[in-house]
Coordinates of C-alpha atoms in Angstrom, one line a residue:
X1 CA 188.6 81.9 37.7
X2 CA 186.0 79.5 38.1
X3 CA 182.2 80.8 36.3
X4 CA 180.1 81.3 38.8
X5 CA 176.7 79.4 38.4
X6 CA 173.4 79.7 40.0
X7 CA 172.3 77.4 42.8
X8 CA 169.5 75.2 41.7
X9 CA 166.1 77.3 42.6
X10 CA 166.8 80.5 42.0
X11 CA 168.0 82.8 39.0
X12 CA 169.4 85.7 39.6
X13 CA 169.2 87.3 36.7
X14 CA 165.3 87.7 37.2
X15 CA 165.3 88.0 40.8
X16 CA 168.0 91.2 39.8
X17 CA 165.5 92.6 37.2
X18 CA 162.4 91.9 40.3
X19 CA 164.4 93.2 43.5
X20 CA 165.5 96.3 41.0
X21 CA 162.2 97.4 41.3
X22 CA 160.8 95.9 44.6
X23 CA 163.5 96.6 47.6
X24 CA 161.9 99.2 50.1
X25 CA 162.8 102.2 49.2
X26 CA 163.1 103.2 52.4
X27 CA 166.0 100.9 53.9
X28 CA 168.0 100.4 50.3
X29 CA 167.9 101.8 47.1
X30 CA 166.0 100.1 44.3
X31 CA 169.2 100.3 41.9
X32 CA 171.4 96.9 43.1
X33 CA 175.0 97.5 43.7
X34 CA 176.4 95.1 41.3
X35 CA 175.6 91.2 40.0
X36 CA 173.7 89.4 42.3
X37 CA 175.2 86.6 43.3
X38 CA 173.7 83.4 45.5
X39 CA 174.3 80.5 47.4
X40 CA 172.8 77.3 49.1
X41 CA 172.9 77.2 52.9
X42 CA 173.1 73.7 53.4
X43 CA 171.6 71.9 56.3
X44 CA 167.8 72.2 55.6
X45 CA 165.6 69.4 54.8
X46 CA 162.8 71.2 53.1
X47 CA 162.4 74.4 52.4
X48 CA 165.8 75.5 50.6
X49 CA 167.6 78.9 52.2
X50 CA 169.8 81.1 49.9
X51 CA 172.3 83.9 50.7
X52 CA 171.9 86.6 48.1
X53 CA 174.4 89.6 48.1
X54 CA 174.7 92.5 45.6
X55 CA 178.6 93.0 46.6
X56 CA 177.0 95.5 48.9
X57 CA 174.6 94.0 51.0
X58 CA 173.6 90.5 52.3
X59 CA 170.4 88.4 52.6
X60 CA 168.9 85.4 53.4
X61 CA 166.7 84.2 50.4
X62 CA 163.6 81.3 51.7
X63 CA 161.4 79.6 48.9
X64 CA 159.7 75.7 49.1
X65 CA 161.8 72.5 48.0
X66 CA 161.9 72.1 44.2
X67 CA 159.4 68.7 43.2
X68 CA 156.9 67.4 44.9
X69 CA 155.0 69.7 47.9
X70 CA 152.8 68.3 50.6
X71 CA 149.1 70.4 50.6
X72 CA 149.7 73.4 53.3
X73 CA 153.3 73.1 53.6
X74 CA 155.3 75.6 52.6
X75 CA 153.5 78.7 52.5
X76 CA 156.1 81.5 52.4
X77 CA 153.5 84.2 53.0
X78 CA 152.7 82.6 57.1
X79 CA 156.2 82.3 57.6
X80 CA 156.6 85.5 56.6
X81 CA 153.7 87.3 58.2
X82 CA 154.6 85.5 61.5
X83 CA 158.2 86.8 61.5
X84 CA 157.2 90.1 61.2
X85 CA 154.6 90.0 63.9
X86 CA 157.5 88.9 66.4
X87 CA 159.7 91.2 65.6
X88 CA 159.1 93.5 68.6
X89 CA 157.7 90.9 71.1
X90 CA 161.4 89.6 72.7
X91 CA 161.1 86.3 70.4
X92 CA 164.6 87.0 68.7
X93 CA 163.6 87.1 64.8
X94 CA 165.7 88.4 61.8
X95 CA 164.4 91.8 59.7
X96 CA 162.4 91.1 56.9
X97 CA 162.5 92.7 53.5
X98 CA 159.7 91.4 51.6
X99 CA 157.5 88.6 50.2
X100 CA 156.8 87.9 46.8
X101 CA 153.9 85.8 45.8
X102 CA 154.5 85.8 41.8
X103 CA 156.3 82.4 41.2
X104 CA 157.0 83.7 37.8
X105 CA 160.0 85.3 39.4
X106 CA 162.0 82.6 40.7
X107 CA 159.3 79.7 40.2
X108 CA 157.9 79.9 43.4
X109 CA 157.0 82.4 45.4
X110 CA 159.8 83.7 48.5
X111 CA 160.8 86.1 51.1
X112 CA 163.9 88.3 51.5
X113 CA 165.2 88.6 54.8
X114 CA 168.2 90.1 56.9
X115 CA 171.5 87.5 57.1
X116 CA 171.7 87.3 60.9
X117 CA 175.8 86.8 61.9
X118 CA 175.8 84.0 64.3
X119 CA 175.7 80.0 64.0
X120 CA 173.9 77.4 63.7
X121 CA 174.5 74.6 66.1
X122 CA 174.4 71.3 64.4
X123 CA 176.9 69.3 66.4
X124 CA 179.8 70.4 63.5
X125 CA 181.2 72.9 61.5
X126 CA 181.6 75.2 64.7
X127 CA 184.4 75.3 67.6
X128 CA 183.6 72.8 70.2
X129 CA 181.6 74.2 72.9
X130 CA 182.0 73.5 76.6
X131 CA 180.0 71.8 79.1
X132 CA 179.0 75.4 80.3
X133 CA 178.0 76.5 77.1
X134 CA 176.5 73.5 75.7
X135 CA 174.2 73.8 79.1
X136 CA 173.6 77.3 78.5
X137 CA 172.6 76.9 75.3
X138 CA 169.7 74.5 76.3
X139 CA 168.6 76.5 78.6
X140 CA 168.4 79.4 76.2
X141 CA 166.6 77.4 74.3
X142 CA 164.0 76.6 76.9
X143 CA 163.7 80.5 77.8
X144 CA 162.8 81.5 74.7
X145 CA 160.0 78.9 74.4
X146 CA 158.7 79.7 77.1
X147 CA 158.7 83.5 75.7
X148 CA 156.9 82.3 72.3
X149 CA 154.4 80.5 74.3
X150 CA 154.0 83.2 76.4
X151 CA 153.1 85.8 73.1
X152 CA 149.2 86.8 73.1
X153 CA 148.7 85.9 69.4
X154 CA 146.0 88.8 69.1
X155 CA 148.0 91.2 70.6
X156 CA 150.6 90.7 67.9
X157 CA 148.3 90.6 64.7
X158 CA 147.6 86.9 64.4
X159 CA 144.5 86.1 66.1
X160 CA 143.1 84.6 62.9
X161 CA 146.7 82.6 62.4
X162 CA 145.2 79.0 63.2
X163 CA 142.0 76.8 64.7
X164 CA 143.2 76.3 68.1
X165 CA 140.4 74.8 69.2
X166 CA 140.7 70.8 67.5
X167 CA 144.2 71.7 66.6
X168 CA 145.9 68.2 68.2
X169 CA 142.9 65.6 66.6
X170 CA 143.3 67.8 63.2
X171 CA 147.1 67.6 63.3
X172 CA 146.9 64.1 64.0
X173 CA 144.3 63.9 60.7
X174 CA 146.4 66.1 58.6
X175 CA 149.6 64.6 59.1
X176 CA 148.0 60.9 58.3
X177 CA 146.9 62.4 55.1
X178 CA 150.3 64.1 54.1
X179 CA 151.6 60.2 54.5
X180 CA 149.0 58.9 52.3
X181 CA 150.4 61.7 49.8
X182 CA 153.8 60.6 49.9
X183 CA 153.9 57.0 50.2
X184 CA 156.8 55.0 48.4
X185 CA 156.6 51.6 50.7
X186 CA 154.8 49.7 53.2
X187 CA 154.8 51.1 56.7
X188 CA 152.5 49.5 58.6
X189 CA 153.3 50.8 61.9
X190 CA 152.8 54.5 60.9
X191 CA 149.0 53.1 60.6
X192 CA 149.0 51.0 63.8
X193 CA 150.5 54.9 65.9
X194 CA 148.1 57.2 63.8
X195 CA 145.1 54.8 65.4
X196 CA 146.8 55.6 69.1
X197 CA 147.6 58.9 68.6
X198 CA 143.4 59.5 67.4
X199 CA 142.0 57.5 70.2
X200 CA 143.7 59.0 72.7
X201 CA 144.0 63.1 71.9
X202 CA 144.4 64.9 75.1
X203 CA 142.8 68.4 76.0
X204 CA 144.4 70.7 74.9
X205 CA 145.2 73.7 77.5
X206 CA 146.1 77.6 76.7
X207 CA 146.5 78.0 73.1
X208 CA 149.1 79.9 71.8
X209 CA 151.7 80.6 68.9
X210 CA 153.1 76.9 67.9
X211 CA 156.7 77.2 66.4
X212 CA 155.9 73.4 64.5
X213 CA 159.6 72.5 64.1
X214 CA 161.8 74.3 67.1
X215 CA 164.8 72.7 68.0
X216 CA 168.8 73.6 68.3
X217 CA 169.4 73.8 64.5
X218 CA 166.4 76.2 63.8
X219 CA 167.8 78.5 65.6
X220 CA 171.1 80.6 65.6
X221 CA 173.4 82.0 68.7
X222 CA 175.9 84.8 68.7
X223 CA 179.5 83.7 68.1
X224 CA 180.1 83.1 71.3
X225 CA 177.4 81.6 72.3
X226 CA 175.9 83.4 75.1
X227 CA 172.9 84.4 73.4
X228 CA 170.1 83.2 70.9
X229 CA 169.7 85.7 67.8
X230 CA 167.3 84.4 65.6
X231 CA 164.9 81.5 65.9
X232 CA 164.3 80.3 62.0
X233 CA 162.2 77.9 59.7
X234 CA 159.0 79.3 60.6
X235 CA 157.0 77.3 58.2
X236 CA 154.8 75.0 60.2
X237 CA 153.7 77.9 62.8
X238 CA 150.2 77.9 63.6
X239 CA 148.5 78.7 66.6
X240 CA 147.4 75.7 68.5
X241 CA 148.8 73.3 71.4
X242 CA 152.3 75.0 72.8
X243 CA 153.1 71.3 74.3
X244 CA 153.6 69.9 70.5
X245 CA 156.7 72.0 70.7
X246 CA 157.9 70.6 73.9
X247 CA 156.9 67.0 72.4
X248 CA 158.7 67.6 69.7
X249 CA 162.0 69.9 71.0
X250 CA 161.8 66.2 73.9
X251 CA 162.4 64.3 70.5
X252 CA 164.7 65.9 68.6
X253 CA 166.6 66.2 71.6
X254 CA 166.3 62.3 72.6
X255 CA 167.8 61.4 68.9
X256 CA 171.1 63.7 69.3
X257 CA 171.4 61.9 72.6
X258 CA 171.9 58.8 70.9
X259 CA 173.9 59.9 68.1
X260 CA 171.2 60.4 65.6
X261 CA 170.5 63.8 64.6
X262 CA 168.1 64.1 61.6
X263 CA 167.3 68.0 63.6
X264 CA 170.6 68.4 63.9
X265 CA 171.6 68.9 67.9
X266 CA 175.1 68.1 69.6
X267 CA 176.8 64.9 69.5
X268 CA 176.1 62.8 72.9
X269 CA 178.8 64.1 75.6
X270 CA 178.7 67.6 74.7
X271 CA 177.2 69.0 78.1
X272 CA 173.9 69.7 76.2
X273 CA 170.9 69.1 78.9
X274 CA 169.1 65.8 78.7
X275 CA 165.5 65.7 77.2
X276 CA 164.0 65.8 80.7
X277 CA 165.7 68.4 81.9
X278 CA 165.1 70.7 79.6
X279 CA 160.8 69.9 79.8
X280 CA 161.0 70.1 83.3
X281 CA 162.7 73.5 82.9
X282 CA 159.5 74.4 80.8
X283 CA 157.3 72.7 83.0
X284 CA 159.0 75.1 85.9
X285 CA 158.7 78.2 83.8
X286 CA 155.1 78.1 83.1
X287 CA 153.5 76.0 85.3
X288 CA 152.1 73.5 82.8
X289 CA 151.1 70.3 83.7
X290 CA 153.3 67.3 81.6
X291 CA 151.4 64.5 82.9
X292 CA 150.2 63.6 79.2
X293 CA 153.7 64.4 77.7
X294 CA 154.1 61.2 76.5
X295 CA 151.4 61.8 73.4
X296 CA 152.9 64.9 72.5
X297 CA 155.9 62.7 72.0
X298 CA 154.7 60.0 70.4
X299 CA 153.2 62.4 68.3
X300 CA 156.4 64.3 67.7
X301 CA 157.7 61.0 66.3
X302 CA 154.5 60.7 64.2
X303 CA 155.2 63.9 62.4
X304 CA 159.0 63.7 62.2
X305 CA 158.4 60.3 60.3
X306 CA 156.3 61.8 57.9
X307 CA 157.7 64.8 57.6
X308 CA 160.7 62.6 56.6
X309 CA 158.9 60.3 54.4
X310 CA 157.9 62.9 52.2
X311 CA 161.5 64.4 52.0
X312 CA 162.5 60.5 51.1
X313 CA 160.0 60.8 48.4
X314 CA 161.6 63.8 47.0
X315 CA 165.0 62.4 47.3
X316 CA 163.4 59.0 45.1
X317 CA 161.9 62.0 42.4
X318 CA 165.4 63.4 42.2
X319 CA 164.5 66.7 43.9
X320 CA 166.2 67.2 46.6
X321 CA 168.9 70.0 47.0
X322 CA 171.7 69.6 48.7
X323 CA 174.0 66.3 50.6
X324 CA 172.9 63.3 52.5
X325 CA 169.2 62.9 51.5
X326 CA 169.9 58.9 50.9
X327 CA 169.7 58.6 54.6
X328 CA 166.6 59.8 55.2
X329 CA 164.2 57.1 54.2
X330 CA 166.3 54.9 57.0
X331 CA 165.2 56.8 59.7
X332 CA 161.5 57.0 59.3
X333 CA 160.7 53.0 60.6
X334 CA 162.8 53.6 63.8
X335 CA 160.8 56.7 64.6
X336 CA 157.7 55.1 63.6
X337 CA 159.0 52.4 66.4
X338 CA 160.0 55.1 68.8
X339 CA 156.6 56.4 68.2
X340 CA 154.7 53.3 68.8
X341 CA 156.8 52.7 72.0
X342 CA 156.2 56.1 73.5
X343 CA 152.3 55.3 72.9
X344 CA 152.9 51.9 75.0
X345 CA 152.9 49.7 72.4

């Protein structure tokens, strides 16, 4: 019998001793029910996702990347506190279990949360979907956007979750300075879009909650696909600009289209709707005006090229968890040309 061995990032025998004493009473007994045991959920890019199980029950562990960790990313205690202020509002959302700040326990602090049964679409390890449901499950998608966007942040405990008002020009700000903080080569485009994106910031209308990284592999369908259970990886949520989510969802769903899929998505031919259907679904749902869509998407490619750069930088440290992180840093000049292109450069 092979010895079983904890995944990097976590040990269990203190997160035993912790949870012995820190489970909700309420919903499970403090005692465990035996060993607890863990493992890596690959797929993720930054912050790394365990499932835990006590022989008895299961779930889902979240806690930053190991290394080095941009400023303001990563903060388990907003993902957490956002999840369980959707958790009645139709925005499906897995149970929560608690947050510990103490990064004495695991070395960082983390979140417990309920292991949703579904999947994860990221063009493989599932049955092939059909046309129908490849369709269905953009439009799903869409809906339930539209139904975040739709959530009165103050009627849900998060009126004081973000800035809305500046949120696009201080995004544009923040993200240049997360480069500067994880630069390993010259990249002299990412300059040349910051400069476009920051002279040319639109208005900004409705606020409202910003998911910061939605897309088909953050979140999870039933096994048959015919509904969404869970939208995950909550940790760039802020309240702010809904349409950077539609910028971004536009991109990520642009790269699957052509075969590259750092967001995961299905494979080109699969049925899945094109980018511009599924914004002009949105854009039919709510009524929003996309005549300026094309700086939320250049600035989707912005922040996808950064947000990769610093995962490349990790992966250069030798602190990355999990497979394929050499291809990362590959990636980051085309979208930094994508970028400049969807800018009109």
């Amino acid at each position: 019998m092979t010895e079983y061995t904890d995944p990097p990032g976590i040990d269990t025998v203190r997160l035993a001793a912790y949870l012995r004493g820190g489970l909700p009473t309420a919903d499970q007994q403090a005692e465990l029910a035996g060993p607890l045991r863990g493992e890596l959920i690959e797929g993720g890019r930054s912050n790394l996702t365990y499932r835990l199980t006590d022989g008895a029950t299961r779930w889902v562990l979240r806690r930053p990347p190991l290394g080095h960790v941009l400023p303001t990313a990563h903060d388990m205690g907003r993902e957490y506190r956002v999840i369980r202020a959707l958790r009645d509002t139709g925005v499906p959302v897995p149970g929560t279990w608690l947050l510990c700040t103490d990064a004495e326990v695991i070395g960082s602090p983390f979140y417990l949360m309920d292991e949703v049964p579904g999947v994860v679409l990221r063009g493989e390890g599932h049955d092939p979907l059909t046309p129908e449901q490849a369709e269905r499950c953009g439009r799903t998608l869409v809906d339930v956007l539209v139904r975040l966007h739709a959530v009165d942040p103050a009627q849900v405990g998060l009126a004081d979750f973000g800035k809305p008002e500046g949120y696009l020009v201080r995004q544009v700000a923040i993200w240049h300075k997360q480069w500067q903080r994880s630069v390993t080569r010259e990249l002299p485009g990412l300059q040349r879009l910051h400069d476009r994106l920051a002279a040319a910031v639109p208005d900004s209308g409705r606020a409202g909650i910003v998911h910061g990284d939605y897309r088909l592999d953050n979140v999870m369908f039933d096994r048959d696909v015919t509904r969404m259970l869970a939208v995950l990886d909550w940790e760039m949520c802020t309240l702010g600009d809904p349409l950077a989510d539609v910028g971004l969802l536009h991109v990520y769903t642009v790269l699957a289209e052509r075969g590259a899929r750092p967001g995961g998505g299905l494979a080109p031919g699969s049925g899945f709707p094109s980018a511009g259907r599924l914004t002009a679904w949105y854009a039919e749902a709510t009524g929003v005006d996309l005549a300026q869509l094309d700086w939320y998407i250049a600035f989707a490619y912005y922040k996808l090229a950064i947000i990769l750069e610093g995962i490349h930088a990790r992966f250069l440290a030798g602190k990355t968890v999990g497979r394929d992180f050499e291809t990362v840093g590959a990636m980051v000049p085309t979208l930094v040309a994508q970028g400049l292109s969807a800018a009109g450069e």
